[in-house]
CSV table of C-alpha atoms and ligand atoms in Angstrom, one decimal:
chain,number,residue,atom,x,y,z
A,650,MET,CA,-35.7,17.3,107.1
A,651,GLY,CA,-34.5,14.2,104.5
A,652,LYS,CA,-35.2,14.3,100.7
A,653,ILE,CA,-38.7,14.5,99.0
A,654,LEU,CA,-39.1,11.1,96.6
A,655,PHE,CA,-41.4,11.9,93.5
A,656,THR,CA,-43.2,9.6,91.7
A,657,GLY,CA,-44.6,9.6,88.2
A,658,ALA,CA,-42.4,12.5,87.3
A,659,ALA,CA,-41.8,12.4,83.8
A,660,GLY,CA,-46.2,12.8,83.8
A,661,GLN,CA,-48.0,16.0,83.1
A,662,LEU,CA,-48.3,17.4,86.8
A,663,GLY,CA,-44.4,15.9,87.6
A,664,ALA,CA,-41.8,18.4,85.9
A,665,GLU,CA,-43.3,21.6,87.1
A,666,LEU,CA,-44.5,20.5,91.3
A,667,ILE,CA,-40.5,19.3,90.7
A,668,ALA,CA,-39.0,22.3,89.6
A,669,GLU,CA,-40.7,24.3,92.1
A,670,LEU,CA,-40.0,21.9,95.2
A,671,ARG,CA,-36.6,21.9,94.2
A,672,HIS,CA,-36.4,25.2,93.3
A,673,ARG,CA,-37.8,26.2,97.6
A,674,HIS,CA,-35.6,23.3,98.9
A,675,GLY,CA,-32.7,22.7,96.4
A,676,VAL,CA,-32.1,20.3,93.5
A,677,ASP,CA,-30.9,17.6,95.6
A,678,SER,CA,-33.5,17.9,98.0
A,679,VAL,CA,-35.8,16.1,95.5
A,680,LEU,CA,-35.3,12.9,94.0
A,681,ALA,CA,-37.8,12.3,90.7
A,682,THR,CA,-38.2,8.9,89.6
A,683,ASP,CA,-40.4,7.1,86.8
A,684,ILE,CA,-41.1,4.1,84.9
A,685,ARG,CA,-39.5,6.0,81.9
A,686,ALA,CA,-36.2,7.6,81.5
A,687,ALA,CA,-35.7,11.1,82.3
A,688,GLU,CA,-36.0,13.9,79.7
A,689,GLY,CA,-36.1,17.7,80.2
A,690,ILE,CA,-36.4,19.7,83.1
A,691,LEU,CA,-35.9,15.9,84.7
A,692,LYS,CA,-32.2,15.9,84.1
A,693,GLU,CA,-31.4,18.8,85.6
A,694,GLY,CA,-31.4,16.6,89.3
A,695,PRO,CA,-31.2,13.3,91.1
A,696,PHE,CA,-33.5,11.3,89.7
A,697,GLU,CA,-34.1,7.2,89.8
A,698,LEU,CA,-36.2,4.5,87.7
A,699,LEU,CA,-38.7,3.3,89.9
A,700,ASP,CA,-42.1,1.0,89.1
A,701,VAL,CA,-44.0,2.0,91.5
A,702,THR,CA,-45.7,-1.2,91.4
A,703,ASP,CA,-42.7,-2.7,92.7
A,704,GLU,CA,-43.4,-2.3,96.8
A,705,GLU,CA,-39.2,-3.6,97.7
A,706,ALA,CA,-38.0,-1.3,95.0
A,707,ILE,CA,-40.0,1.5,96.7
A,708,ARG,CA,-38.4,0.5,100.2
A,709,ALA,CA,-35.1,0.7,99.0
A,710,ILE,CA,-35.2,4.2,97.6
A,711,ILE,CA,-36.4,5.3,101.1
A,712,LYS,CA,-34.0,3.9,102.6
A,713,LYS,CA,-31.4,4.5,100.1
A,714,HIS,CA,-31.8,8.3,100.0
A,715,ASP,CA,-33.1,9.0,103.1
A,716,ILE,CA,-36.5,9.9,102.1
A,717,SER,CA,-38.7,11.9,104.7
A,718,GLN,CA,-41.7,13.4,102.5
A,719,ILE,CA,-43.3,11.2,99.3
A,720,TYR,CA,-45.4,13.0,96.8
A,721,HIS,CA,-47.0,10.2,94.9
A,722,LEU,CA,-47.8,11.0,91.7
A,723,ALA,CA,-47.5,7.6,89.3
A,724,ALA,CA,-50.9,6.9,87.9
A,725,LEU,CA,-53.2,6.0,85.3
A,726,LEU,CA,-55.5,9.0,84.1
A,727,SER,CA,-59.2,7.9,83.2
A,728,ALA,CA,-59.7,7.4,79.7
A,729,LYS,CA,-56.3,5.2,80.1
A,730,ALA,CA,-57.9,3.2,83.0
A,731,GLU,CA,-61.4,3.1,81.4
A,732,LYS,CA,-59.3,0.8,79.1
A,733,ASP,CA,-57.3,-2.0,81.1
A,734,ILE,CA,-59.3,-2.0,84.1
A,735,PRO,CA,-56.1,-4.6,86.1
A,736,LEU,CA,-53.6,-2.5,85.0
A,737,SER,CA,-54.9,0.9,86.6
A,738,ARG,CA,-56.2,-1.2,90.1
A,739,LYS,CA,-52.2,-2.1,89.9
A,740,LEU,CA,-51.3,1.2,89.6
A,741,ASN,CA,-53.5,3.2,91.2
A,742,ILE,CA,-54.6,1.3,94.2
A,743,GLY,CA,-51.5,-1.2,94.9
A,744,SER,CA,-49.0,1.3,94.3
A,745,LEU,CA,-51.0,3.4,96.8
A,746,HIS,CA,-50.7,0.8,99.6
A,747,HIS,CA,-46.9,0.4,99.0
A,748,VAL,CA,-46.4,4.1,99.4
A,749,LEU,CA,-48.9,4.4,102.6
A,750,ASN,CA,-47.3,0.7,104.1
A,751,ALA,CA,-44.0,2.4,103.1
A,752,ALA,CA,-44.6,5.6,104.7
A,753,ARG,CA,-46.1,3.5,108.2
A,754,ASP,CA,-43.2,1.4,108.4
A,755,LEU,CA,-40.3,3.8,107.6
A,756,ASN,CA,-41.1,6.9,109.7
A,757,ILE,CA,-42.7,9.6,106.8
A,758,GLU,CA,-43.3,12.6,107.5
A,759,ARG,CA,-46.0,13.5,105.4
A,760,VAL,CA,-47.3,11.5,102.1
A,761,PHE,CA,-49.2,13.6,99.1
A,762,TRP,CA,-51.5,11.8,96.6
A,763,PRO,CA,-53.6,13.5,94.2
A,764,SER,CA,-57.4,13.0,94.1
A,765,SER,CA,-59.9,14.4,91.6
A,766,ILE,CA,-63.4,15.5,90.8
A,767,ALA,CA,-63.7,12.0,89.1
A,768,VAL,CA,-64.6,11.0,92.5
A,769,PHE,CA,-67.9,12.3,91.7
A,770,GLY,CA,-70.3,10.4,90.0
A,771,PRO,CA,-74.4,11.7,88.4
A,772,ASP,CA,-75.8,11.0,91.3
A,773,ALA,CA,-73.5,14.4,93.4
A,774,ILE,CA,-75.3,17.2,92.6
A,775,SER,CA,-73.3,18.3,90.0
A,776,ASN,CA,-73.1,22.6,90.4
A,777,GLY,CA,-71.4,23.6,93.3
A,778,THR,CA,-70.3,20.1,94.6
A,779,PRO,CA,-70.0,20.0,97.6
A,780,GLN,CA,-66.9,17.6,100.4
A,781,ASN,CA,-69.3,15.5,101.4
A,782,SER,CA,-71.7,15.3,98.1
A,783,PRO,CA,-72.9,11.6,97.7
A,784,CYS,CA,-70.1,9.8,95.3
A,785,ASN,CA,-71.4,7.2,93.3
A,786,PRO,CA,-68.1,6.9,90.8
A,787,THR,CA,-68.9,5.2,87.7
A,788,THR,CA,-65.4,5.7,85.6
A,789,VAL,CA,-62.9,2.7,86.5
A,790,TYR,CA,-60.4,6.5,87.3
A,791,GLY,CA,-63.2,7.5,89.6
A,792,ILE,CA,-64.0,4.3,91.7
A,793,ASN,CA,-60.0,3.5,92.7
A,794,LYS,CA,-59.5,7.0,93.0
A,795,LEU,CA,-62.5,7.3,95.9
A,796,THR,CA,-60.7,3.9,97.8
A,797,GLY,CA,-57.6,5.8,97.5
A,798,GLU,CA,-59.2,8.2,99.6
A,799,GLN,CA,-60.8,6.0,102.1
A,800,TRP,CA,-57.0,4.3,102.3
A,801,CYS,CA,-55.5,7.1,102.9
A,802,ALA,CA,-58.2,8.6,105.6
A,803,TYR,CA,-58.0,4.8,107.3
A,804,TYR,CA,-54.1,5.1,108.0
A,805,HIS,CA,-54.1,8.6,108.8
A,806,ARG,CA,-56.9,7.1,111.9
A,807,VAL,CA,-55.5,3.8,112.3
A,808,PHE,CA,-51.3,4.2,111.7
A,809,GLY,CA,-51.4,8.0,112.4
A,810,VAL,CA,-50.1,8.2,108.1
A,811,ASP,CA,-49.4,12.1,107.6
A,812,VAL,CA,-51.6,11.6,104.1
A,813,ARG,CA,-52.5,14.7,102.6
A,814,SER,CA,-54.8,15.0,99.1
A,815,LEU,CA,-57.0,17.0,96.5
A,816,ARG,CA,-59.6,16.0,94.4
A,817,TYR,CA,-57.5,18.1,91.3
A,818,PRO,CA,-60.4,19.2,88.7
A,819,GLY,CA,-58.5,19.4,84.9
A,820,LEU,CA,-55.4,20.4,85.1
A,821,ILE,CA,-54.6,22.7,82.0
A,822,GLY,CA,-50.4,23.7,82.2
A,823,TYR,CA,-48.2,24.8,79.0
A,824,LYS,CA,-44.6,23.0,79.8
A,825,THR,CA,-45.8,19.2,80.1
A,826,LEU,CA,-48.8,17.6,77.9
A,827,PRO,CA,-51.2,15.0,80.0
A,828,GLY,CA,-52.2,11.8,78.2
A,829,GLY,CA,-55.0,10.1,78.7
A,830,GLY,CA,-57.3,12.0,81.2
A,831,THR,CA,-60.7,13.1,79.7
A,832,THR,CA,-59.8,16.5,79.9
A,833,ASP,CA,-56.9,17.4,77.8
A,834,TYR,CA,-58.8,18.6,75.8
A,835,ALA,CA,-57.7,22.4,77.4
A,836,VAL,CA,-54.1,22.0,77.2
A,837,ASP,CA,-54.4,20.1,73.3
A,838,ILE,CA,-56.8,23.1,71.9
A,839,TYR,CA,-54.4,26.0,72.6
A,840,HIS,CA,-51.2,23.8,70.8
A,841,LYS,CA,-53.7,24.0,68.1
A,842,ALA,CA,-54.8,27.3,67.9
A,843,LEU,CA,-51.3,28.3,68.1
A,844,ALA,CA,-49.6,25.6,65.4
A,845,GLY,CA,-53.0,27.6,63.2
A,846,GLU,CA,-54.7,24.4,63.0
A,847,PRO,CA,-58.4,23.4,63.4
A,848,PHE,CA,-59.3,21.9,66.5
A,849,SER,CA,-61.3,18.6,66.8
A,850,CYS,CA,-62.4,18.1,70.1
A,851,PHE,CA,-63.3,14.9,71.6
A,852,LEU,CA,-66.4,16.2,74.1
A,853,GLN,CA,-69.4,18.5,73.1
A,854,ALA,CA,-69.7,22.0,72.7
A,855,ASP,CA,-71.8,22.6,76.0
A,856,THR,CA,-69.5,19.8,78.3
A,857,MET,CA,-68.9,21.7,81.0
A,858,LEU,CA,-65.9,20.4,83.7
A,859,PRO,CA,-64.0,21.8,86.9
A,860,MET,CA,-60.7,22.7,85.6
A,861,MET,CA,-57.7,24.3,87.0
A,862,TYR,CA,-54.4,26.4,85.5
A,863,MET,CA,-51.1,24.4,86.7
A,864,GLU,CA,-50.0,27.4,88.7
A,865,ASP,CA,-53.3,27.4,90.9
A,866,ALA,CA,-52.7,23.4,91.2
A,867,ILE,CA,-48.6,23.7,92.2
A,868,ASN,CA,-49.9,26.7,94.8
A,869,ALA,CA,-53.1,24.5,96.3
A,870,THR,CA,-50.5,21.3,96.4
A,871,LEU,CA,-47.7,23.3,98.3
A,872,LYS,CA,-50.1,25.2,100.5
A,873,LEU,CA,-51.7,21.6,101.5
A,874,MET,CA,-48.5,20.0,102.1
A,875,ASP,CA,-47.5,22.8,104.5
A,876,ALA,CA,-50.4,23.2,106.7
A,877,GLU,CA,-50.4,22.2,110.1
A,878,PRO,CA,-51.8,19.0,110.6
A,879,GLU,CA,-54.3,20.1,113.0
A,880,LYS,CA,-55.6,22.5,110.6
A,881,LEU,CA,-56.7,19.6,108.0
A,882,SER,CA,-60.3,18.6,109.0
A,883,ILE,CA,-60.6,16.3,105.4
A,884,ARG,CA,-58.2,13.0,105.5
A,885,THR,CA,-59.6,11.6,102.3
A,886,SER,CA,-59.3,14.5,100.1
A,887,TYR,CA,-59.8,18.7,99.4
A,888,ASN,CA,-62.1,19.8,96.7
A,889,VAL,CA,-60.2,22.7,95.1
A,890,ALA,CA,-62.0,24.4,92.1
A,891,GLY,CA,-60.3,26.6,90.2
A,892,MET,CA,-62.8,27.9,87.4
A,893,SER,CA,-65.4,26.1,85.0
A,894,PHE,CA,-65.7,25.8,81.4
A,895,ASN,CA,-66.9,23.9,78.0
A,896,PRO,CA,-65.1,23.7,74.8
A,897,ALA,CA,-67.1,26.4,73.3
A,898,GLN,CA,-66.3,28.6,76.1
A,899,ILE,CA,-62.4,28.0,75.8
A,900,SER,CA,-62.7,28.2,71.8
A,901,ASP,CA,-64.1,31.5,72.5
A,902,SER,CA,-61.4,32.9,75.0
A,903,ILE,CA,-58.7,31.3,72.6
A,904,ARG,CA,-60.4,33.4,69.3
A,905,LYS,CA,-60.6,37.2,71.1
A,906,HIS,CA,-56.8,36.5,70.0
A,907,ILE,CA,-56.7,34.4,67.8
A,908,PRO,CA,-59.7,35.3,66.0
A,909,ASP,CA,-59.4,32.7,62.7
A,910,PHE,CA,-59.1,29.3,65.1
A,911,SER,CA,-61.3,26.9,64.3
A,912,ILE,CA,-63.2,24.4,66.1
A,913,THR,CA,-65.0,20.6,65.3
A,914,TYR,CA,-66.5,18.5,67.7
A,915,GLU,CA,-66.9,14.8,67.6
A,916,PRO,CA,-67.4,13.2,71.0
A,917,ASP,CA,-66.3,10.0,71.1
A,918,TYR,CA,-66.3,7.8,74.2
A,919,ARG,CA,-64.5,10.1,76.9
A,920,GLN,CA,-67.9,12.1,76.5
A,921,ASN,CA,-69.5,9.7,78.8
A,922,ILE,CA,-67.0,9.6,81.7
A,923,ALA,CA,-66.9,13.6,81.0
A,924,ASP,CA,-70.9,13.3,81.4
A,925,SER,CA,-70.4,11.5,84.4
A,926,TRP,CA,-68.3,14.5,86.3
A,927,PRO,CA,-70.1,17.7,87.7
A,928,ASN,CA,-70.0,20.9,86.2
A,929,SER,CA,-68.5,23.2,89.0
A,930,ILE,CA,-67.0,21.7,93.0
A,931,ASP,CA,-67.5,24.2,95.9
A,932,ASP,CA,-64.5,24.7,97.5
A,933,SER,CA,-65.3,26.1,100.6
A,934,THR,CA,-63.3,23.1,103.3
A,935,ALA,CA,-60.1,24.1,101.6
A,936,ARG,CA,-60.6,28.2,101.8
A,937,ALA,CA,-62.0,27.5,105.5
A,938,ASP,CA,-58.9,24.8,106.5
A,939,TRP,CA,-55.5,26.3,104.8
A,940,GLY,CA,-56.4,29.6,103.3
A,941,TRP,CA,-57.3,28.1,99.7
A,942,LYS,CA,-57.4,30.6,96.7
A,943,PRO,CA,-57.1,30.3,93.2
A,944,SER,CA,-55.8,33.2,91.0
A,945,TYR,CA,-57.0,32.1,87.6
A,946,ASN,CA,-60.1,32.3,85.7
A,947,LEU,CA,-60.8,31.1,81.9
A,948,THR,CA,-59.2,34.8,80.5
A,949,ALA,CA,-56.6,35.2,82.7
A,950,MET,CA,-54.9,31.5,81.7
A,951,THR,CA,-55.6,31.5,78.3
A,952,LYS,CA,-53.8,35.2,77.5
A,953,ASP,CA,-51.2,33.8,79.7
A,954,ILE,CA,-50.8,30.5,78.4
A,955,LEU,CA,-50.9,32.0,74.5
A,956,GLU,CA,-48.2,34.7,75.3
A,957,LYS,CA,-46.2,32.0,76.9
A,958,LEU,CA,-46.4,28.6,75.2
A,959,PRO,CA,-44.6,29.9,71.4
A,960,GLY,CA,-41.4,30.2,73.4
A,961,TYR,CA,-41.4,26.8,75.2
A,962,PHE,CA,-41.2,23.0,74.2
A,963,PRO,CA,-43.1,21.4,76.3
A,964,VAL,CA,-41.8,18.1,77.4
A,965,LEU,CA,-43.1,15.8,75.5
A,966,SER,CA,-44.6,13.2,77.8
A,967,GLU,CA,-47.7,10.6,77.0
A,968,ASN,CA,-48.2,9.6,80.6
A,969,LEU,CA,-48.5,5.5,80.6
B,167,LIG,N1,-58.1,15.4,84.7
B,167,LIG,C1,-58.0,13.7,84.6
B,167,LIG,C2,-58.1,13.3,83.7
B,167,LIG,O1,-59.2,13.6,83.2
B,167,LIG,C3,-59.1,13.7,85.9
B,167,LIG,O2,-58.6,14.0,87.2
B,167,LIG,O3,-58.8,12.2,83.3
């Protein structure tokens, strides 16, 4: 196998997924790239600056480093996408085309591209949203993700590009920070709680959203990428679920460990984004096709984060 090219390496998922890929395949087998300079553990292996909106630059890096797999994670998250439609199209959709074209033309074996539960809008069945529920997203981010999913399916069907995708729920980890997303509150809340500070939440107390602990997200991603191609019945993007909770429930789970923790609610424009998304996801197709199963619920995740975060200095990465 050639090397793995990873874009958006400095994002919330990047550093953690790269660490696991390097652990499995060897440090030198994963080339991390980002538009920002490497920090933290990204410095511990090969790294190059890469602007994924530059198609030629992507192709040059693939050729230079003998790349055979691509994890294309560079993107603008939902809250930021709402504020900059042109950039979100260029980055979230334009760069996907560059990667899919390169995969087709340069014999890339496998591509991973993240989608999101944001593909579902208010028309979707909101509890236990099925794989093939009506989508009709109402957010910029969701529209781009749904479009991207269809391009992935097209490139697989027409050109045989082996591109695979997951509809991630909100991802929660303690090693990195998200930036510009609607589910970010569920990461920030742990930092405030451990600092002994009150938390002001930009969503209402009862806003239920699908979420997933980072360990489960990494496991799901690598399991999907390891699966035999003939097992995959979905070539748009797989629903995957971890847990669902609202801000009141996550603060209750924190209060079991830190009884003085307090939360207030000051919803802003992100409330509309969250309200358009499902409460919970049906991931039975992922379970049946490639054996997906999450390990963490809210109680287990809160315990793990509150134990491990104090000894950890997160990579302070504000996503684009
Ligand atoms: N977690 C992402 C966001 O909030 C959605 O996929 O933007």
